[in-house]
Coordinates of C-alpha atoms and ligand atoms in Angstrom, one line a residue:
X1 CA 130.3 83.1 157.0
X2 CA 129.5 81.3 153.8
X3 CA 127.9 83.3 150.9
X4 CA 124.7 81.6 150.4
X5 CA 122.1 82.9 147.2
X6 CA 118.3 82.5 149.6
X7 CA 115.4 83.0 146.9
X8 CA 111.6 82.2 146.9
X9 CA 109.8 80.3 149.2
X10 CA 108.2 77.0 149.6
X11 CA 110.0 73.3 150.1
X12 CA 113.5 74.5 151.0
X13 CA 116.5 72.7 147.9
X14 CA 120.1 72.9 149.5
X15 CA 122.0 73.1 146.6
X16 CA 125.6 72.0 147.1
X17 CA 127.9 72.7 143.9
X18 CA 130.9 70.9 142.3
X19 CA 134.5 71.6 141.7
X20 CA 136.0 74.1 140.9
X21 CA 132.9 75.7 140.5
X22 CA 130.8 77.9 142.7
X23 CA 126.5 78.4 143.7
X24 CA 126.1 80.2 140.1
X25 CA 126.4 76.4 138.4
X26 CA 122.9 76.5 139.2
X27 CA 121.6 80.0 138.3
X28 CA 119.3 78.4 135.6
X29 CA 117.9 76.6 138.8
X30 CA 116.4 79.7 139.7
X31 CA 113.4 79.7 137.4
X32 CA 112.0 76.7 139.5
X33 CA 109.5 78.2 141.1
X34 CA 107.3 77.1 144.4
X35 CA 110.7 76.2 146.6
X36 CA 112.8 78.3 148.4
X37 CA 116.4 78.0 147.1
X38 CA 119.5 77.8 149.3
X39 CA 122.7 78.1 147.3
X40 CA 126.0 78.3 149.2
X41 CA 129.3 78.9 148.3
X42 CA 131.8 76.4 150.0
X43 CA 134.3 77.7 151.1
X44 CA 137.1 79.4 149.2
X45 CA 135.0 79.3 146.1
X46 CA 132.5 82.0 144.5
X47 CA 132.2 84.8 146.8
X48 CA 132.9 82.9 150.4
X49 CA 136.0 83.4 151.9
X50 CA 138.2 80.4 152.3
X51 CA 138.2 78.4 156.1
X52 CA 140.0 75.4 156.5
X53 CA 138.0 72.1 155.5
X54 CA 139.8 68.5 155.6
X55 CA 137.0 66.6 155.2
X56 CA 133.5 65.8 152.9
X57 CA 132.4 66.1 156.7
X58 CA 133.8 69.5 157.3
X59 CA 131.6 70.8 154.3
X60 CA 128.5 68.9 155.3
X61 CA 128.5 70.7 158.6
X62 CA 129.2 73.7 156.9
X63 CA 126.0 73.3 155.3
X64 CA 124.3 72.3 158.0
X65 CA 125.0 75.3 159.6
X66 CA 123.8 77.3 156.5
X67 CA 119.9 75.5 157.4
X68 CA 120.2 75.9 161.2
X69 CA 121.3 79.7 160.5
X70 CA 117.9 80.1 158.5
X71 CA 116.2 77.7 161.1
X72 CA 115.4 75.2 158.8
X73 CA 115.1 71.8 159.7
X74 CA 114.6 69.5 156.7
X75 CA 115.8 70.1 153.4
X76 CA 116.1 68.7 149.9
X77 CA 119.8 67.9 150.5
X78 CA 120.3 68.3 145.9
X79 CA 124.4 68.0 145.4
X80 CA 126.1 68.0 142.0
X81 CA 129.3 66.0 141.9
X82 CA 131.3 66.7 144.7
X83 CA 128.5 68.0 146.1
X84 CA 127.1 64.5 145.9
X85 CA 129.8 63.4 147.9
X86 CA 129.1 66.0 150.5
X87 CA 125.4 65.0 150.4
X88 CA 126.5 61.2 151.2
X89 CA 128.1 62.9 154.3
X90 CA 125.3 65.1 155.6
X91 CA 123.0 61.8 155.0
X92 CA 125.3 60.1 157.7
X93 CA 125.9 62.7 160.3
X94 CA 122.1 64.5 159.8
X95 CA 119.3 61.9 158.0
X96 CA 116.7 63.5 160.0
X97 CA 117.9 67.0 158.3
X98 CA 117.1 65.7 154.8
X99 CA 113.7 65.6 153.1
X100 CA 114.8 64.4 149.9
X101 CA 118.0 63.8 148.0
X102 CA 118.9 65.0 144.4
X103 CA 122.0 63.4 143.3
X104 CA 123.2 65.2 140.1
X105 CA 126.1 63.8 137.9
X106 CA 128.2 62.2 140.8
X107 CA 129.1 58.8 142.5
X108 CA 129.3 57.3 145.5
X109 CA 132.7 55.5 145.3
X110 CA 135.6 56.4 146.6
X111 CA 138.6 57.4 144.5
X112 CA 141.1 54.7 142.8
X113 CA 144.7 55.3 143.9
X114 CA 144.9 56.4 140.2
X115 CA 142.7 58.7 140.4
X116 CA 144.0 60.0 144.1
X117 CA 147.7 60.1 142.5
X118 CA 145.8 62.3 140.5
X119 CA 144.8 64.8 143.0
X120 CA 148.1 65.3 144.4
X121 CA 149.7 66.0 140.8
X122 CA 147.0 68.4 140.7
X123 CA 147.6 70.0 143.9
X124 CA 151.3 70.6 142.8
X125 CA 150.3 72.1 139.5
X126 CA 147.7 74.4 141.0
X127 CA 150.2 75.9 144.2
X128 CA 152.9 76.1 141.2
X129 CA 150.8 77.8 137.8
X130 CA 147.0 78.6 140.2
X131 CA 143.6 77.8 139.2
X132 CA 143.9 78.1 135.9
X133 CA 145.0 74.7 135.5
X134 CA 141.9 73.4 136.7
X135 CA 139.4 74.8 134.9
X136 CA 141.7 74.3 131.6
X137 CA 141.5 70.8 132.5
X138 CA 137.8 70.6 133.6
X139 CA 136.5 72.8 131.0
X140 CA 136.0 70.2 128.1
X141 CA 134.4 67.6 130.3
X142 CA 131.9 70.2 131.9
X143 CA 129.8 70.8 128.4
X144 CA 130.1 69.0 124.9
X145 CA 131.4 70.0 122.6
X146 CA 128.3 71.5 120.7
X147 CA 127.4 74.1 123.6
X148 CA 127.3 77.7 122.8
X149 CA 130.6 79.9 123.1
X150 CA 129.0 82.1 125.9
X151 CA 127.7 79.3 127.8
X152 CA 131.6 77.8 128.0
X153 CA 132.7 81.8 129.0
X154 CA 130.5 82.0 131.8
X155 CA 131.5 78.1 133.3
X156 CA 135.2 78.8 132.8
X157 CA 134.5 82.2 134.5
X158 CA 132.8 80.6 137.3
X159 CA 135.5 78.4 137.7
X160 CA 138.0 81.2 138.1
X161 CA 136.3 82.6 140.9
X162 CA 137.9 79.7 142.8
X163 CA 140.6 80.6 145.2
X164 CA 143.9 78.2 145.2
X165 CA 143.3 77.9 148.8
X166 CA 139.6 76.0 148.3
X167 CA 141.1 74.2 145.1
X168 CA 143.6 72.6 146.8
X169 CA 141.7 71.9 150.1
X170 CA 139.0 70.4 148.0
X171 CA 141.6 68.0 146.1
X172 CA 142.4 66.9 149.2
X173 CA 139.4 66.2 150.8
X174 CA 138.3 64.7 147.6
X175 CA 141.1 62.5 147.6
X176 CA 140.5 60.9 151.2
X177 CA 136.3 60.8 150.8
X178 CA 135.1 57.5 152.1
X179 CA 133.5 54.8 150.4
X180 CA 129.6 56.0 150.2
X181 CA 128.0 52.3 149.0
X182 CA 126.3 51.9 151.8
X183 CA 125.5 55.3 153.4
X184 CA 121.8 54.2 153.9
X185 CA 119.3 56.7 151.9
X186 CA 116.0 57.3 153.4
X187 CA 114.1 59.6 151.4
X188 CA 113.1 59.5 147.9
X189 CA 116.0 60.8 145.6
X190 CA 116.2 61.8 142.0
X191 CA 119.4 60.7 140.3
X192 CA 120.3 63.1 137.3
X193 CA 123.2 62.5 134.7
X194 CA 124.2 64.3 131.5
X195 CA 124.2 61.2 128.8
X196 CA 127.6 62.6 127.3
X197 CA 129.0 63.0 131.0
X198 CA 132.9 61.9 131.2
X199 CA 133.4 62.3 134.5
X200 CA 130.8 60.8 136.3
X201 CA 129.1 58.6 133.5
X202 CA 125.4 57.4 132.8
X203 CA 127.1 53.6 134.3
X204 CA 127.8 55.5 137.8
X205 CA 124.0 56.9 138.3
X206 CA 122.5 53.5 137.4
X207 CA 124.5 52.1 139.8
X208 CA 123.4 54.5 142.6
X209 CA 120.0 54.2 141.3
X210 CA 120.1 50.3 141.5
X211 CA 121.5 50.7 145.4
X212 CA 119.5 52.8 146.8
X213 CA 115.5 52.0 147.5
X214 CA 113.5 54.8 146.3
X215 CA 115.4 56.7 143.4
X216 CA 114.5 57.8 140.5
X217 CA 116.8 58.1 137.5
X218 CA 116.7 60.5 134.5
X219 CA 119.0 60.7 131.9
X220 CA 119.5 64.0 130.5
X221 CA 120.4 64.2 126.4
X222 CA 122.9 66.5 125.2
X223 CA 124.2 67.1 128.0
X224 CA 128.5 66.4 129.5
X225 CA 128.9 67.0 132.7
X226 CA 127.0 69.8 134.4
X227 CA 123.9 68.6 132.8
X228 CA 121.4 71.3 134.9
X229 CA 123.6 74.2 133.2
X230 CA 123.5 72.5 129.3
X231 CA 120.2 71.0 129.4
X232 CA 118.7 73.3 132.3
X233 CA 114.9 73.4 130.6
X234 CA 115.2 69.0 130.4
X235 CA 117.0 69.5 134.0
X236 CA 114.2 71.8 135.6
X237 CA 111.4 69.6 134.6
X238 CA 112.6 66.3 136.4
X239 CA 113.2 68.2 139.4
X240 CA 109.5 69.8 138.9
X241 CA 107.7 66.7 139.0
X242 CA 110.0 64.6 141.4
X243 CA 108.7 63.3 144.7
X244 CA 111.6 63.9 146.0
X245 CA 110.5 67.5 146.0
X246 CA 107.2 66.9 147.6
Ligands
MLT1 C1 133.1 67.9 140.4 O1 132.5 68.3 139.4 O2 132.7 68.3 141.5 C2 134.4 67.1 140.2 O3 134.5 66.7 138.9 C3 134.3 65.9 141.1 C4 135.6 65.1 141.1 O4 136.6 65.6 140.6 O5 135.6 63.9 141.6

């Protein structure tokens, strides 16, 4: 059973989060008030315990489950990063499950074979030194370099509530995530992206926002990579008056 955070009540947000991180990337979420919050921890990260997942499809159903446990039947489907790519998998097994779709600092291509080399060098390093490795790597590009010292603590330590199990399982299922171009989208969705953000830059969220019908793009200033933690007042008020919230 997955550890989900299930607070207030209104329009129901499923809020899937990135790697390696865990539900509490989006605790400044929280003070969005008038919709019911689901926040899971996938598994092997934050406080759920680790099942085996091969697949962005394996996670989808996972959080699928975590609305049909709650009997929920539609949901703002809201994923950051590789949550985004687990939201481009619910929206082809479950559309009629999803109400709206926040896409937050994330793509929908596959990986390069650069970047999937990448994964695999990483899994090695991670079974060899643990998860440390990770979130020394991911750190940097998670907030710029002008964010406060405690607001880089508490990232790095939500990163190392990762287990190596979910890490690597993650990497891996990262690694083989299909091409989402063409997942068709629905419902109207609200594209977020820190301006400074390395990983997943400004040029991939105008993409996604050119692609799919609907979508609304906001660019968040001052902000790397997990723009809702950096910039989470700027954050907040796009999701506040997007339709895709309605
Ligand atoms: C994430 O934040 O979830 C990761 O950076 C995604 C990735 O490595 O592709």
């Amino acid at each position: 059973m997955l550890h989900v955070t299930d607070s207030g009540s209104g329009t129901p947000i499923l809020w899937i989060h990135g790697f390696p991180l865990a539900s509490s990337m989006f605790e400044p979420q929280l003070a969005i008030e008038g919709v019911r919050h689901l926040m899971p921890d996938l598994p092997g990260f934050g406080r759920s315990p680790f099942s085996p997942v091969e697949t962005m499809d394996d996670y989808a159903r996972a959080m699928l489950e975590v609305l049909d446990q709650r009997g929920i039947d539609r949901a703002v489907i809201a994923g950051f990063s590789m949550g985004g790519y687990i939201a481009f998998a619910l929206a082809r097994l479950a559309p009629e499950r999803m109400r709206g779709l926040i896409l937050i600092d994330t793509r929908e291509t596959p990986d390069t074979d650069e970047a999937r080399k990448g994964r695999y060098e990483t899994i090695e390093k991670v079974q060899r030194e643990g998860v440390q490795v990770v979130a020394d790597s991911m750190l940097p590009k998670m907030l710029t370099a002008s964010a406060p010292a405690e607001m880089r603590e508490r990232v790095r330590e939500i990163m190392m509530s990762s287990s190596k199990e979910g890490v690597i399982a993650a990497l891996r299922a990262m690694a083989a995530r299909p091409d989402s171009s063409s997942t068709r989208i629905g419902v109207p969705t609200l594209i977020v992206v820190g301006s400074e953000d390395p990983i997943t830059p400004p040029a991939d969220a105008e993409r996604m926002a050119r692609a799919i019908p609907n979508a609304t793009l906001v660019n968040i200033d001052g902000a790397a990579h997990l723009s809702n933690y950096e910039q989470a007042e700027a954050f907040n008020a796009a999701v506040r008056t997007s339709d895709s919230v309605r």
